[in-house]
Short mmCIF file of C-alpha atoms in Angstrom, two decimals:
data_model
loop_
_atom_site.label_atom_id
_atom_site.label_comp_id
_atom_site.label_asym_id
_atom_site.label_seq_id
_atom_site.Cartn_x
_atom_site.Cartn_y
_atom_site.Cartn_z
CA MET A 279 15.40 5.92 -57.90
CA ASN A 280 18.64 6.73 -56.07
CA GLU A 281 17.64 7.94 -52.76
CA LEU A 282 20.90 9.99 -52.16
CA GLU A 283 20.11 11.87 -55.63
CA LEU A 284 16.60 12.73 -54.34
CA GLU A 285 18.01 14.21 -51.21
CA THR A 286 20.18 16.28 -53.40
CA LEU A 287 17.36 17.50 -55.41
CA ALA A 288 15.25 18.26 -52.54
CA GLN A 289 17.45 19.97 -50.97
CA PHE A 290 18.48 22.30 -54.07
CA ALA A 291 14.21 22.82 -53.96
CA ARG A 292 14.28 23.70 -50.18
CA GLU A 293 17.19 26.25 -50.11
CA ILE A 294 17.63 27.34 -53.90
CA LEU A 295 14.76 26.82 -55.87
CA LEU A 296 11.74 28.06 -53.06
CA PRO A 297 13.49 31.09 -51.81
CA ALA A 298 13.62 32.30 -55.49
CA GLY A 299 10.08 32.00 -56.00
CA ALA A 300 9.16 33.21 -53.15
CA GLU A 301 11.15 35.75 -53.10
CA VAL A 302 9.50 37.60 -56.29
CA LEU A 303 6.13 36.40 -54.92
CA THR A 304 6.60 38.59 -51.68
CA ALA A 305 8.29 41.73 -53.32
CA ILE A 306 5.15 41.70 -56.21
CA TYR A 307 2.47 41.15 -53.82
CA THR A 308 4.04 44.03 -51.59
CA ASP A 309 4.42 46.44 -54.46
CA TYR A 310 0.72 45.07 -55.73
CA CYS A 311 -0.39 46.36 -52.28
CA ASP A 312 1.08 49.95 -52.69
CA GLY A 313 -1.03 50.02 -55.81
CA LYS A 314 1.37 49.31 -58.19
CA ASP A 315 0.89 48.05 -62.11
CA ILE A 316 1.98 44.35 -61.95
CA GLY A 317 1.03 43.28 -65.39
CA ILE A 318 -2.09 41.42 -65.39
CA GLN A 319 -3.06 39.39 -68.05
CA THR A 320 -6.02 37.03 -68.83
CA LYS A 321 -4.77 33.71 -70.31
CA GLY A 322 -6.62 31.81 -73.31
CA ASP A 323 -8.17 29.98 -70.52
CA ASN A 324 -9.73 33.40 -68.81
CA SER A 325 -7.73 32.73 -66.39
CA PRO A 326 -5.82 35.65 -64.87
CA ALA A 327 -1.64 35.93 -64.56
CA SER A 328 0.18 38.95 -63.62
CA ALA A 329 4.25 39.45 -63.51
CA ALA A 330 4.20 37.65 -60.03
CA ASP A 331 3.30 34.09 -62.24
CA ARG A 332 5.12 34.87 -64.79
CA GLU A 333 8.52 36.40 -62.70
CA ALA A 334 8.54 33.41 -60.15
CA GLU A 335 8.40 30.61 -62.78
CA ASN A 336 10.86 32.37 -64.38
CA ALA A 337 13.14 32.83 -61.97
CA ILE A 338 12.93 28.77 -61.15
CA ARG A 339 13.11 27.81 -64.44
CA TYR A 340 16.37 29.78 -64.97
CA LEU A 341 18.38 28.16 -61.69
CA ILE A 342 17.03 24.62 -62.98
CA GLN A 343 18.07 25.03 -66.24
CA ASN A 344 21.54 26.17 -65.46
CA ILE A 345 22.41 23.68 -62.87
CA TYR A 346 20.34 20.68 -63.78
CA PRO A 347 19.99 21.39 -67.68
CA ASP A 348 19.46 17.43 -68.19
CA HIS A 349 16.12 17.64 -66.36
CA GLY A 350 12.61 18.47 -67.51
CA ILE A 351 10.49 20.73 -66.71
CA TRP A 352 6.49 21.22 -66.97
CA GLY A 353 5.43 24.73 -65.63
CA GLU A 354 2.20 26.61 -66.05
CA GLU A 355 3.38 29.77 -67.56
CA TYR A 356 5.82 28.96 -69.60
CA GLY A 357 5.08 25.38 -70.82
CA THR A 358 7.17 22.40 -70.89
CA PHE A 359 11.17 21.82 -71.91
CA GLN A 360 12.34 17.72 -72.44
CA LEU A 361 9.64 15.78 -70.75
CA ASP A 362 11.65 12.73 -71.82
CA ALA A 363 14.07 13.36 -69.05
CA ASP A 364 14.07 11.11 -66.09
CA TRP A 365 13.63 13.80 -63.41
CA VAL A 366 10.73 16.46 -64.55
CA TRP A 367 9.92 19.78 -62.44
CA ILE A 368 6.36 20.67 -62.09
CA LEU A 369 5.78 24.08 -61.56
CA ASP A 370 2.73 26.21 -60.60
CA PRO A 371 4.47 29.56 -59.49
CA LEU A 372 1.47 30.92 -57.72
CA ASP A 373 -1.78 28.35 -57.15
CA GLY A 374 -3.93 30.78 -56.40
CA THR A 375 -3.75 34.11 -58.74
CA LYS A 376 -7.49 35.33 -57.99
CA GLU A 377 -6.64 35.29 -54.06
CA PHE A 378 -3.73 36.99 -54.79
CA LEU A 379 -5.08 39.80 -56.88
CA ALA A 380 -7.99 39.95 -54.05
CA LYS A 381 -5.27 40.39 -51.43
CA ASN A 382 -6.11 37.52 -49.78
CA PRO A 383 -3.41 36.29 -47.58
CA HIS A 384 -2.77 32.99 -47.08
CA HIS A 385 -5.31 31.67 -49.88
CA PHE A 386 -2.25 31.53 -52.43
CA GLY A 387 0.96 29.99 -52.33
CA LEU A 388 3.98 28.52 -54.63
CA LEU A 389 4.23 24.61 -55.40
CA ILE A 390 7.48 23.22 -56.77
CA GLY A 391 6.93 19.60 -57.65
CA LEU A 392 9.20 16.91 -58.66
CA PHE A 393 8.85 13.53 -61.11
CA TYR A 394 11.07 10.93 -61.50
CA GLN A 395 9.87 8.31 -64.24
CA GLY A 396 6.61 9.98 -64.40
CA LYS A 397 5.58 9.52 -60.92
CA PRO A 398 5.79 11.90 -58.12
CA ALA A 399 9.02 11.90 -56.00
CA TYR A 400 8.98 15.22 -54.29
CA GLY A 401 7.06 18.76 -53.72
CA LEU A 402 6.96 21.84 -51.91
CA ILE A 403 3.95 23.76 -50.89
CA HIS A 404 4.59 27.37 -49.57
CA ASP A 405 2.75 30.24 -48.38
CA PRO A 406 4.97 32.90 -49.08
CA ILE A 407 3.24 35.52 -46.84
CA SER A 408 3.35 33.37 -43.85
CA ASP A 409 6.81 31.93 -44.92
CA GLU A 410 5.42 28.51 -44.15
CA THR A 411 6.31 25.69 -45.95
CA TRP A 412 5.09 22.07 -46.21
CA GLY A 413 7.02 19.14 -47.59
CA THR A 414 10.19 17.95 -45.93
CA ARG A 415 10.01 14.11 -46.87
CA ILE A 416 10.02 13.79 -42.80
CA GLU A 417 6.27 11.42 -41.93
CA THR A 418 4.37 12.53 -39.48
CA SER A 419 2.36 11.38 -37.11
CA THR A 420 -1.43 12.16 -37.48
CA PRO A 421 -4.11 10.59 -35.62
CA ASN A 422 -6.81 8.86 -37.62
CA ALA A 423 -9.99 10.78 -35.96
CA GLN A 424 -12.60 8.71 -37.30
CA LYS A 425 -14.88 11.46 -38.01
CA SER A 426 -18.05 11.59 -39.87
CA ILE A 427 -18.83 14.25 -42.19
CA ALA A 428 -21.40 15.87 -40.41
CA ASP A 429 -18.07 15.99 -37.51
CA ALA A 430 -15.76 17.48 -40.19
CA THR A 431 -13.94 20.35 -41.29
CA ILE A 432 -13.56 20.33 -45.59
CA ALA A 433 -11.89 22.57 -47.89
CA CYS A 434 -13.20 23.11 -51.40
CA THR A 435 -12.13 26.08 -53.37
CA ASN A 436 -14.88 26.44 -55.53
CA ARG A 437 -17.90 24.55 -55.45
CA SER A 438 -18.33 25.45 -59.22
CA MET A 439 -15.10 22.81 -60.16
CA PHE A 440 -17.93 20.09 -59.42
CA GLU A 441 -20.38 21.50 -62.57
CA LYS A 442 -19.22 19.45 -65.05
CA LYS A 443 -19.58 16.18 -62.56
CA ASP A 444 -22.02 13.03 -62.78
CA ALA A 445 -21.87 13.45 -59.23
CA GLN A 446 -22.33 17.65 -58.89
CA SER A 447 -25.09 17.09 -56.45
CA ALA A 448 -23.65 14.86 -53.82
CA LEU A 449 -20.35 16.63 -53.70
CA ASN A 450 -22.39 19.92 -52.81
CA ALA A 451 -24.68 17.87 -50.30
CA VAL A 452 -21.68 16.47 -49.15
CA LEU A 453 -20.32 20.14 -48.08
CA ASP A 454 -23.57 21.05 -46.88
CA ASP A 455 -23.47 18.17 -44.50
CA ALA A 456 -20.32 19.18 -43.12
CA GLN A 457 -19.25 21.06 -39.73
CA ALA A 458 -17.59 23.40 -41.93
CA GLU A 459 -16.19 24.71 -45.03
CA HIS A 460 -13.11 26.41 -45.91
CA ASN A 461 -13.23 28.01 -49.32
CA LEU A 462 -11.09 29.71 -51.54
CA MET A 463 -7.89 28.13 -50.04
CA ASN A 464 -6.46 26.65 -53.43
CA CYS A 465 -3.14 24.29 -52.07
CA ILE A 466 -3.15 26.04 -48.65
CA GLY A 467 -6.27 23.46 -47.95
CA PHE A 468 -4.19 20.83 -49.26
CA ALA A 469 -1.68 21.74 -47.11
CA LYS A 470 -3.46 22.51 -44.09
CA VAL A 471 -5.02 19.12 -44.47
CA ALA A 472 -1.33 17.53 -44.10
CA ASP A 473 -0.46 19.00 -40.84
CA GLY A 474 -4.02 17.58 -39.81
CA SER A 475 -5.57 21.54 -39.35
CA ILE A 476 -8.59 20.44 -41.81
CA ASP A 477 -9.75 17.24 -41.35
CA ALA A 478 -10.43 16.94 -45.63
CA VAL A 479 -10.23 18.60 -48.67
CA ILE A 480 -12.14 18.08 -52.08
CA GLU A 481 -10.85 19.54 -55.47
CA ALA A 482 -12.04 18.61 -58.86
CA ASP A 483 -10.76 18.70 -62.72
CA LEU A 484 -7.05 19.92 -61.89
CA ASN A 485 -4.38 20.26 -63.95
CA LEU A 486 -1.15 18.13 -63.49
CA HIS A 487 0.42 21.38 -62.24
CA ASP A 488 -1.55 21.83 -59.63
CA ILE A 489 -1.27 18.26 -57.87
CA ALA A 490 2.19 17.78 -58.70
CA ALA A 491 3.59 19.21 -55.81
CA ILE A 492 0.92 18.44 -53.12
CA LEU A 493 0.97 14.78 -54.04
CA PRO A 494 3.98 14.01 -52.03
CA VAL A 495 3.14 16.81 -49.29
CA LEU A 496 -0.15 14.22 -48.98
CA PHE A 497 1.70 11.22 -49.00
CA GLN A 498 4.65 12.11 -46.71
CA SER A 499 1.83 13.30 -43.86
CA GLY A 500 0.30 9.67 -44.46
CA ALA A 501 -2.81 10.91 -45.58
CA THR A 502 -4.66 8.69 -47.93
CA VAL A 503 -5.30 10.68 -51.42
CA THR A 504 -7.98 9.52 -53.90
CA ASP A 505 -10.10 9.95 -56.90
CA PHE A 506 -13.25 10.80 -56.87
CA VAL A 507 -13.66 6.89 -57.92
CA GLY A 508 -11.97 5.78 -55.01
CA LYS A 509 -8.76 5.08 -56.62
CA ASN A 510 -5.49 6.02 -54.63
CA TYR A 511 -3.11 8.47 -56.16
CA LYS A 512 -0.35 6.40 -55.07
CA ASP A 513 -1.15 3.81 -57.79
CA TYR A 514 -1.59 6.34 -60.68
CA SER A 515 0.25 6.55 -63.62
CA PHE A 516 0.62 10.05 -65.00
CA SER A 517 1.45 11.06 -68.70
CA PHE A 518 2.92 14.45 -69.80
CA ASP A 519 0.73 13.99 -72.68
CA ASP A 520 -1.73 15.98 -71.65
CA TYR A 521 -0.50 19.87 -70.90
CA GLY A 522 -3.35 21.95 -70.03
CA GLN A 523 -6.06 19.91 -69.75
CA ARG A 524 -7.66 19.48 -66.52
CA GLY A 525 -9.29 16.18 -65.20
CA TYR A 526 -7.74 15.12 -61.87
CA ASP A 527 -10.19 14.61 -59.19
CA ILE A 528 -9.12 14.46 -55.56
CA LEU A 529 -9.87 13.75 -52.10
CA ALA A 530 -7.39 13.96 -49.57
CA SER A 531 -8.17 12.96 -45.42
CA HIS A 532 -6.16 11.44 -42.80
CA ASP A 533 -9.25 9.76 -41.85
CA THR A 534 -10.14 6.79 -43.68
CA LYS A 535 -13.63 6.42 -42.13
CA LEU A 536 -14.23 9.91 -43.17
CA ILE A 537 -12.95 9.28 -47.00
CA GLU A 538 -15.01 6.17 -47.21
CA GLU A 539 -17.62 8.07 -46.17
CA ILE A 540 -17.55 10.96 -48.39
CA LEU A 541 -16.74 8.34 -51.28
CA GLY A 542 -19.98 6.14 -50.59
CA GLU A 543 -21.89 9.49 -51.09
CA ILE A 544 -20.43 10.58 -53.98
CA GLN A 545 -19.75 7.04 -55.85
#
């Protein structure tokens, strides 16, 4: 992978793609808060989608396909294109649609991920309400606090994601034992782990578009990211053949002691 090419694409993501998507989200959120119809629909998996999801992804896809027509795209709303390309953009235009529709600011965001030959290369997490962005490819120095579960603040969007897990009881017990639990944060929970505001995040059965942007942000922050059996996501190989299928479990923290303690509880 050419580092200069990656930096050019990262700049394109930050300066072109992200503003285009964020402008759509903020405009439609304002309309929705003013009582306007934003075309809420229920998708085949019973999850909601609105004009915000659809129009934000359309705006980003249009720019990619016009400026980098040889690149691939994996989008939550409009599917896949040219996944055999070296560079593939993976888009979740509105992560946390339920919180968006509940008018719950700072609990939803825009995700733009970039893979090179099947590996995470770059990612952006953006809160359109605070206009805050995580993911600049700059290493951050976050102290390894060496906390125990009882001292930790842990994010988990919804415990119902554990229902199909063999370790469901143990995962719930970890959250019960934590000093504090933050719910319904979606991608913002990962962002807060990246910047050190939250000690750890536990999520289960996520799709690739849920994590593609998040993984590079966490890696660049120096966080450890594993699945529930302790495999590091830096060692993962990803398949583009499982579009629409969930299955990625994530445990992330800067605190290796905390990671080890949580894994010891759930394995």
